[in-house]
Amino acid sequence: MKVFVTRTIPPEGQALLAQTGIFKLEQWDSDEPISREDLLKGVAGAHGILCLLSDKIDKEVLDAAGSNLKVISTLSVGVDHLAVDEIKKRGIRLGYTPDVLTDATAELAVALLLTTSRRLPEGIQEAKNGGWISWKPLWMCGYQLLNSTVGIIGLGRIGQAIARRLKPFGVQKFLYTGRRPRAKEAAEFQAVFVPLEQLAAQSDFVVVSCALTPETQELCNKNFFQKMKKTAVFVNVSRGDVVNQEDLYQALTNGQITAAGLDVTSPEPLPTNHPLFSLKNCVILPHMGSATYGTRNTMSVLAVNNLLAGLKGEPMPSEFKL
Ligand code: NDP
Ligand code: DGY
């Protein structure tokens, strides 16, 4: 059997790959992404593919792989880079990495929210460049979580982990939205299920932690930002395409909202001359939610174990239900 791995993966997963001995390993052995051309060549005849979120696995790639392909294992919880319907149609099994990255991503979301709402990058810059002349009553003021309303778009694994971390800051009320109420999960935070527009209108902090699907594509657009409070802070740790970035730019420059913190953008990487980078009230990170050594190693081991189980026809530790 042939397995194609589209990148050098973290050491613990890499070690596991090397010791299985049940397949012939071909790998794009680099820290940099594989080109489309090399991906199409590399997957030819593969029984298994281990890919990253930066690899678009569409019909063309599946055709290039051919009929041997039994399993795809992605080193991510998000599956928006995969042609899920086509994978299902071909009877290919799909492994992904939920749960093991939830804590790291929620921690980063809280860090990004605080960094944005308390204007840390501006403060650091002012202290360094001489803008810090004296202590002034309203200088560098931002907004705090105490007594606030936090709206979470997507109270899934990561959304709940974010709420759990924000609660001790003294948040007064949690709102959430999704396809349907999640009464059991929401009970922990006494979170109230509301329509998207109501969440926009009533939240002091909006946190996006949903999956990217056709329904969530550009969910946060002009209409959404116009409904938000002028003092509200917007944070996205989901996928860039959940946001219409042009509308977000307008909202940030017109004072429709106060600030935004983005761990994800469209495209990725966001070109350094993108207008959002010119705004003081926009904090942009390079998609680093799950970026801790421990989490990335654990993700890599899970991805390899999913791959192995798929090749052996055994239950996967984390199989995506197609
Ligand atoms: P879950 O499947 O647990 O949660 C997904 C959430 O998306 C659910 O709450 C679901 O709500 C919500 N959702 C789906 N459709 C809609 C919709 N139409 N409107 C509103 N909400 C919707 O996944 P995780 O929490 O584990 O991960 C969520 C996403 O976070 C991933 O798909 C990925 O894109 C992103 N992510 C980003 C990381 C980063 O580094 N920044 C790291 C890890 C993940 P419901 O089912 O109630 O409708
Ligand atoms: C995912 O897993 O979907 C994240 O975006 C990266 O960890």
Short mmCIF file of C-alpha atoms and ligand atoms in Angstrom, two decimals:
data_model
loop_
_atom_site.label_atom_id
_atom_site.label_comp_id
_atom_site.label_asym_id
_atom_site.label_seq_id
_atom_site.Cartn_x
_atom_site.Cartn_y
_atom_site.Cartn_z
CA MET A 1 0.00 0.00 0.00
CA LYS A 2 1.13 3.54 -0.72
CA VAL A 3 0.55 6.45 1.60
CA PHE A 4 1.17 10.05 0.57
CA VAL A 5 1.83 12.65 3.28
CA THR A 6 1.70 16.24 2.08
CA ARG A 7 4.17 17.80 4.62
CA THR A 8 6.70 17.02 7.30
CA ILE A 9 4.47 16.62 10.35
CA PRO A 10 5.39 17.22 14.04
CA PRO A 11 7.99 14.78 15.44
CA GLU A 12 5.69 12.45 17.40
CA GLY A 13 3.49 11.80 14.37
CA GLN A 14 6.50 11.62 12.10
CA ALA A 15 8.07 8.93 14.34
CA LEU A 16 4.85 6.92 14.29
CA LEU A 17 4.71 7.13 10.49
CA ALA A 18 8.23 5.76 10.25
CA GLN A 19 7.65 2.74 12.48
CA THR A 20 4.36 1.28 11.17
CA GLY A 21 5.89 -0.67 8.30
CA ILE A 22 2.50 -1.52 6.76
CA PHE A 23 2.79 0.86 3.81
CA LYS A 24 5.25 2.48 1.46
CA LEU A 25 5.60 6.08 2.61
CA GLU A 26 5.91 8.90 0.11
CA GLN A 27 6.08 12.37 1.60
CA TRP A 28 6.45 16.01 0.70
CA ASP A 29 9.21 16.28 3.27
CA SER A 30 9.25 20.02 3.81
CA ASP A 31 7.87 22.61 6.22
CA GLU A 32 6.55 24.54 3.22
CA PRO A 33 3.31 23.63 1.40
CA ILE A 34 3.34 21.30 -1.57
CA SER A 35 2.54 22.81 -4.97
CA ARG A 36 -0.65 21.77 -6.69
CA GLU A 37 1.35 20.06 -9.41
CA ASP A 38 3.36 17.99 -6.93
CA LEU A 39 0.23 17.16 -4.96
CA LEU A 40 -1.48 15.79 -8.08
CA LYS A 41 1.61 13.73 -8.89
CA GLY A 42 2.21 12.58 -5.31
CA VAL A 43 -1.27 11.19 -4.63
CA ALA A 44 -1.32 8.98 -7.76
CA GLY A 45 -2.14 5.41 -6.78
CA ALA A 46 -2.19 6.19 -3.04
CA HIS A 47 -4.29 4.06 -0.68
CA GLY A 48 -4.07 6.73 1.99
CA ILE A 49 -3.44 10.50 2.09
CA LEU A 50 -2.46 12.50 5.16
CA CYS A 51 -3.05 16.18 4.38
CA LEU A 52 -3.11 19.62 5.98
CA LEU A 53 -5.73 22.37 5.91
CA SER A 54 -3.69 24.19 3.26
CA ASP A 55 -4.17 21.31 0.78
CA LYS A 56 -7.34 21.58 -1.27
CA ILE A 57 -8.52 18.01 -1.75
CA ASP A 58 -11.10 18.34 -4.49
CA LYS A 59 -12.43 16.17 -7.32
CA GLU A 60 -9.27 16.73 -9.36
CA VAL A 61 -7.04 15.43 -6.55
CA LEU A 62 -9.36 12.48 -5.89
CA ASP A 63 -9.31 11.62 -9.61
CA ALA A 64 -5.51 11.91 -9.63
CA ALA A 65 -5.32 9.55 -6.64
CA GLY A 66 -7.51 6.99 -8.39
CA SER A 67 -9.51 4.03 -7.20
CA ASN A 68 -6.98 2.71 -4.64
CA LEU A 69 -7.78 5.55 -2.27
CA LYS A 70 -9.42 4.25 0.93
CA VAL A 71 -8.67 6.89 3.51
CA ILE A 72 -7.92 10.58 3.90
CA SER A 73 -6.65 11.85 7.23
CA THR A 74 -6.47 15.59 7.78
CA LEU A 75 -4.30 17.25 10.42
CA SER A 76 -7.15 19.57 11.36
CA VAL A 77 -10.62 19.64 12.86
CA GLY A 78 -11.88 21.88 10.03
CA VAL A 79 -12.81 19.99 6.87
CA ASP A 80 -13.71 22.93 4.63
CA HIS A 81 -10.64 22.28 2.44
CA LEU A 82 -12.00 18.84 1.53
CA ALA A 83 -14.68 17.95 -1.04
CA VAL A 84 -16.65 16.08 1.60
CA ASP A 85 -19.58 15.11 -0.68
CA GLU A 86 -17.23 13.72 -3.32
CA ILE A 87 -15.24 11.81 -0.67
CA LYS A 88 -18.47 10.29 0.64
CA LYS A 89 -19.66 9.38 -2.88
CA ARG A 90 -16.44 7.45 -3.47
CA GLY A 91 -16.70 5.51 -0.21
CA ILE A 92 -13.45 6.99 1.12
CA ARG A 93 -13.15 7.23 4.91
CA LEU A 94 -12.17 10.53 6.50
CA GLY A 95 -10.23 11.11 9.71
CA TYR A 96 -9.83 14.49 11.47
CA THR A 97 -8.51 15.88 14.76
CA PRO A 98 -11.32 17.21 17.00
CA ASP A 99 -11.02 17.70 20.79
CA VAL A 100 -7.22 17.53 21.05
CA LEU A 101 -6.88 21.15 19.85
CA THR A 102 -9.93 22.61 21.61
CA ASP A 103 -8.09 23.90 24.70
CA ALA A 104 -5.21 25.49 22.77
CA THR A 105 -7.58 27.20 20.35
CA ALA A 106 -9.88 28.48 23.10
CA GLU A 107 -6.86 29.82 25.02
CA LEU A 108 -5.70 31.68 21.92
CA ALA A 109 -9.21 33.05 21.35
CA VAL A 110 -9.23 34.52 24.87
CA ALA A 111 -5.73 35.94 24.36
CA LEU A 112 -6.83 37.53 21.09
CA LEU A 113 -9.98 38.95 22.64
CA LEU A 114 -8.04 40.57 25.48
CA THR A 115 -5.27 41.76 23.14
CA THR A 116 -7.87 43.44 20.94
CA SER A 117 -10.24 44.84 23.56
CA ARG A 118 -7.44 46.16 25.79
CA ARG A 119 -5.48 47.50 22.78
CA LEU A 120 -2.23 45.72 23.67
CA PRO A 121 -0.45 46.13 20.30
CA GLU A 122 -1.18 49.90 20.34
CA GLY A 123 -0.01 50.18 23.94
CA ILE A 124 3.23 48.30 23.26
CA GLN A 125 3.86 50.47 20.22
CA GLU A 126 3.18 53.74 22.10
CA ALA A 127 5.47 52.72 24.97
CA LYS A 128 8.26 51.93 22.52
CA ASN A 129 7.94 54.89 20.15
CA GLY A 130 7.69 57.75 22.63
CA GLY A 131 3.92 58.16 22.46
CA TRP A 132 3.84 57.49 26.22
CA ILE A 133 4.18 61.04 27.55
CA SER A 134 2.25 60.75 30.79
CA TRP A 135 -0.53 58.82 32.48
CA LYS A 136 -3.80 60.25 31.09
CA PRO A 137 -7.32 59.44 32.28
CA LEU A 138 -8.74 58.19 28.98
CA TRP A 139 -5.60 57.31 27.05
CA MET A 140 -5.42 53.67 25.87
CA CYS A 141 -8.84 52.89 27.32
CA GLY A 142 -10.61 49.84 25.99
CA TYR A 143 -13.48 47.62 27.05
CA GLN A 144 -13.60 44.94 29.72
CA LEU A 145 -15.37 41.63 30.12
CA LEU A 146 -16.80 42.38 33.58
CA ASN A 147 -20.61 42.69 33.36
CA SER A 148 -20.50 42.26 29.60
CA THR A 149 -22.59 40.24 27.18
CA VAL A 150 -20.60 37.80 25.06
CA GLY A 151 -22.14 36.39 21.87
CA ILE A 152 -20.72 33.12 20.53
CA ILE A 153 -21.40 32.09 16.94
CA GLY A 154 -21.10 28.29 17.11
CA LEU A 155 -21.27 26.87 20.65
CA GLY A 156 -19.44 23.69 19.61
CA ARG A 157 -16.35 22.19 21.24
CA ILE A 158 -14.25 25.36 20.86
CA GLY A 159 -17.15 27.76 21.48
CA GLN A 160 -17.91 26.06 24.81
CA ALA A 161 -14.23 26.02 25.80
CA ILE A 162 -14.07 29.77 25.11
CA ALA A 163 -17.19 30.43 27.21
CA ARG A 164 -15.73 28.31 30.03
CA ARG A 165 -12.60 30.45 30.06
CA LEU A 166 -14.43 33.79 29.76
CA LYS A 167 -16.97 33.12 32.53
CA PRO A 168 -14.52 33.78 35.42
CA PHE A 169 -13.84 37.26 34.01
CA GLY A 170 -17.30 38.23 35.23
CA VAL A 171 -19.26 38.01 31.99
CA GLN A 172 -22.89 38.80 32.83
CA LYS A 173 -24.60 37.00 29.97
CA PHE A 174 -23.73 34.58 27.18
CA LEU A 175 -25.72 34.51 23.94
CA TYR A 176 -25.12 31.97 21.21
CA THR A 177 -26.35 31.04 17.78
CA GLY A 178 -26.16 27.99 15.54
CA ARG A 179 -28.42 25.73 13.53
CA ARG A 180 -30.40 24.73 16.60
CA PRO A 181 -30.34 25.29 20.38
CA ARG A 182 -27.89 23.16 22.37
CA ALA A 183 -29.73 23.23 25.68
CA LYS A 184 -27.49 20.69 27.44
CA GLU A 185 -24.19 22.38 26.57
CA ALA A 186 -25.60 25.90 27.04
CA ALA A 187 -26.76 25.14 30.58
CA GLU A 188 -23.19 25.33 31.92
CA PHE A 189 -23.05 29.03 30.98
CA GLN A 190 -26.79 29.80 31.19
CA ALA A 191 -26.24 30.77 27.55
CA VAL A 192 -29.31 31.93 25.65
CA PHE A 193 -29.97 30.79 22.06
CA VAL A 194 -30.85 33.81 19.89
CA PRO A 195 -31.10 34.64 16.18
CA LEU A 196 -27.91 36.00 14.61
CA GLU A 197 -29.26 39.58 14.40
CA GLN A 198 -30.11 39.63 18.10
CA LEU A 199 -26.66 38.30 18.98
CA ALA A 200 -25.11 41.10 16.90
CA ALA A 201 -27.27 43.78 18.49
CA GLN A 202 -26.87 42.76 22.13
CA SER A 203 -23.28 41.53 22.42
CA ASP A 204 -20.35 43.57 23.72
CA PHE A 205 -18.01 40.88 22.40
CA VAL A 206 -18.78 38.64 19.42
CA VAL A 207 -16.68 35.49 19.09
CA VAL A 208 -16.91 33.39 15.91
CA SER A 209 -16.12 29.70 16.48
CA CYS A 210 -18.37 27.92 13.98
CA ALA A 211 -17.42 25.60 11.13
CA LEU A 212 -17.13 27.08 7.62
CA THR A 213 -20.00 25.68 5.53
CA PRO A 214 -22.04 27.07 2.63
CA GLU A 215 -24.47 28.41 5.28
CA THR A 216 -21.80 30.20 7.33
CA GLN A 217 -19.91 31.66 4.33
CA GLU A 218 -19.85 35.46 4.87
CA LEU A 219 -22.31 35.15 7.74
CA CYS A 220 -20.66 38.24 9.23
CA ASN A 221 -21.32 40.87 6.60
CA LYS A 222 -22.43 44.49 6.26
CA ASN A 223 -25.89 43.72 7.63
CA PHE A 224 -24.36 41.95 10.65
CA PHE A 225 -21.78 44.64 11.45
CA GLN A 226 -24.41 47.38 11.10
CA LYS A 227 -26.44 45.69 13.82
CA MET A 228 -23.49 45.46 16.24
CA LYS A 229 -22.91 47.98 19.03
CA LYS A 230 -20.43 50.74 18.20
CA THR A 231 -18.50 49.76 21.32
CA ALA A 232 -18.39 46.05 20.47
CA VAL A 233 -15.33 43.91 19.74
CA PHE A 234 -15.39 41.21 17.05
CA VAL A 235 -13.14 38.12 17.25
CA ASN A 236 -12.86 35.34 14.65
CA VAL A 237 -11.04 32.04 15.28
CA SER A 238 -13.11 29.99 12.82
CA ARG A 239 -12.28 30.52 9.15
CA GLY A 240 -11.70 33.75 7.22
CA ASP A 241 -14.52 33.09 4.78
CA VAL A 242 -17.13 33.33 7.54
CA VAL A 243 -16.47 37.09 7.35
CA ASN A 244 -16.89 39.50 4.47
CA GLN A 245 -13.57 41.29 4.98
CA GLU A 246 -14.51 44.33 2.88
CA ASP A 247 -17.58 44.85 5.08
CA LEU A 248 -15.44 44.34 8.21
CA TYR A 249 -12.96 46.95 6.96
CA GLN A 250 -15.81 49.42 6.43
CA ALA A 251 -17.24 48.68 9.88
CA LEU A 252 -13.85 49.27 11.52
CA THR A 253 -13.12 52.49 9.65
CA ASN A 254 -16.68 53.95 9.93
CA GLY A 255 -16.80 53.37 13.69
CA GLN A 256 -19.65 50.85 13.35
CA ILE A 257 -17.70 48.56 15.68
CA THR A 258 -14.75 49.35 17.93
CA ALA A 259 -12.17 46.67 17.07
CA ALA A 260 -11.57 43.24 15.56
CA GLY A 261 -9.20 40.38 16.34
CA LEU A 262 -8.69 37.80 13.60
CA ASP A 263 -6.77 34.54 13.83
CA VAL A 264 -8.05 33.55 10.41
CA THR A 265 -8.37 35.51 7.18
CA SER A 266 -9.19 35.13 3.52
CA PRO A 267 -6.85 34.40 1.86
CA GLU A 268 -4.16 32.91 4.11
CA PRO A 269 -1.61 34.30 4.35
CA LEU A 270 -3.27 37.71 4.10
CA PRO A 271 -1.12 39.87 1.78
CA THR A 272 0.92 42.31 3.85
CA ASN A 273 -0.50 45.25 1.87
CA HIS A 274 -4.09 44.30 2.76
CA PRO A 275 -6.02 47.36 4.07
CA LEU A 276 -6.93 45.55 7.32
CA PHE A 277 -3.22 45.61 8.27
CA SER A 278 -3.29 49.42 8.16
CA LEU A 279 -5.87 49.68 10.96
CA LYS A 280 -4.88 50.24 14.57
CA ASN A 281 -8.13 48.66 15.73
CA CYS A 282 -7.56 45.38 13.92
CA VAL A 283 -5.29 42.67 15.36
CA ILE A 284 -4.36 39.94 12.89
CA LEU A 285 -2.65 36.66 13.77
CA PRO A 286 -1.36 34.02 11.33
CA HIS A 287 -3.85 31.20 12.05
CA MET A 288 -2.12 30.02 15.21
CA GLY A 289 -5.06 28.84 17.36
CA SER A 290 -3.76 25.30 17.83
CA ALA A 291 -0.09 26.27 17.69
CA THR A 292 1.38 24.78 20.85
CA TYR A 293 4.08 22.10 20.66
CA GLY A 294 1.98 19.71 22.71
CA THR A 295 -1.20 20.17 20.70
CA ARG A 296 0.44 19.97 17.29
CA ASN A 297 2.27 16.77 18.31
CA THR A 298 -0.95 15.25 19.64
CA MET A 299 -2.78 16.23 16.45
CA SER A 300 -0.09 14.56 14.36
CA VAL A 301 -0.30 11.30 16.34
CA LEU A 302 -4.09 11.29 16.04
CA ALA A 303 -3.89 11.98 12.31
CA VAL A 304 -1.47 9.07 11.82
CA ASN A 305 -3.62 6.75 13.96
CA ASN A 306 -6.71 7.72 11.94
CA LEU A 307 -4.78 6.93 8.76
CA LEU A 308 -3.59 3.55 10.05
CA ALA A 309 -7.06 2.54 11.24
CA GLY A 310 -8.53 3.52 7.88
CA LEU A 311 -5.95 1.48 5.99
CA LYS A 312 -6.54 -1.55 8.20
CA GLY A 313 -10.33 -1.21 7.96
CA GLU A 314 -10.59 -0.67 11.73
CA PRO A 315 -12.57 1.97 13.68
CA MET A 316 -10.72 5.29 13.62
CA PRO A 317 -9.98 7.17 16.87
CA SER A 318 -11.66 10.23 15.23
CA GLU A 319 -13.64 9.54 12.09
CA PHE A 320 -15.58 12.36 10.44
CA LYS A 321 -19.18 11.20 9.94
CA LEU A 322 -19.84 11.54 6.21
P1 NDP B 1 -17.68 21.78 16.35
O1 NDP B 1 -18.22 20.90 15.27
O2 NDP B 1 -17.70 21.28 17.75
O3 NDP B 1 -18.47 23.15 16.32
C1 NDP B 1 -18.85 23.73 15.12
C2 NDP B 1 -19.86 24.78 15.43
O4 NDP B 1 -20.27 25.37 14.18
C3 NDP B 1 -21.12 24.22 16.09
O5 NDP B 1 -21.37 24.96 17.24
C4 NDP B 1 -22.19 24.47 15.07
O6 NDP B 1 -23.37 24.83 15.69
C5 NDP B 1 -21.63 25.68 14.32
N1 NDP B 1 -22.34 25.86 13.07
C6 NDP B 1 -22.45 24.99 12.05
N2 NDP B 1 -23.28 25.51 11.12
C7 NDP B 1 -23.67 26.72 11.58
C8 NDP B 1 -24.51 27.73 11.08
N3 NDP B 1 -25.13 27.60 9.90
N4 NDP B 1 -24.66 28.86 11.81
C9 NDP B 1 -24.03 29.00 12.99
N5 NDP B 1 -23.23 28.07 13.53
C10 NDP B 1 -23.06 26.94 12.83
O7 NDP B 1 -16.24 22.19 15.89
P2 NDP B 1 -15.03 22.79 16.75
O8 NDP B 1 -15.58 23.67 17.81
O9 NDP B 1 -14.11 21.71 17.13
O10 NDP B 1 -14.29 23.69 15.63
C11 NDP B 1 -14.98 24.75 15.02
C12 NDP B 1 -14.17 25.36 13.91
O11 NDP B 1 -13.08 26.11 14.44
C13 NDP B 1 -13.49 24.38 12.95
O12 NDP B 1 -14.40 23.92 11.97
C14 NDP B 1 -12.38 25.21 12.36
O13 NDP B 1 -12.83 25.88 11.21
C15 NDP B 1 -12.09 26.25 13.44
N6 NDP B 1 -10.78 26.04 14.08
C16 NDP B 1 -9.85 27.03 14.01
C17 NDP B 1 -8.63 26.91 14.64
C18 NDP B 1 -7.62 27.99 14.57
O14 NDP B 1 -6.44 27.69 14.61
N7 NDP B 1 -8.02 29.24 14.51
C19 NDP B 1 -8.28 25.69 15.38
C20 NDP B 1 -9.33 24.71 15.38
C21 NDP B 1 -10.53 24.89 14.75
P3 NDP B 1 -24.64 23.86 15.71
O15 NDP B 1 -24.17 22.46 15.47
O16 NDP B 1 -25.18 24.07 17.05
O17 NDP B 1 -25.49 24.36 14.62
C1 DGY B 2 -8.08 23.24 12.40
O1 DGY B 2 -7.67 22.20 12.94
O2 DGY B 2 -9.10 23.29 11.71
C2 DGY B 2 -7.32 24.51 12.66
O3 DGY B 2 -7.69 25.53 11.85
C3 DGY B 2 -5.85 24.34 12.74
O4 DGY B 2 -5.53 23.57 13.83
#
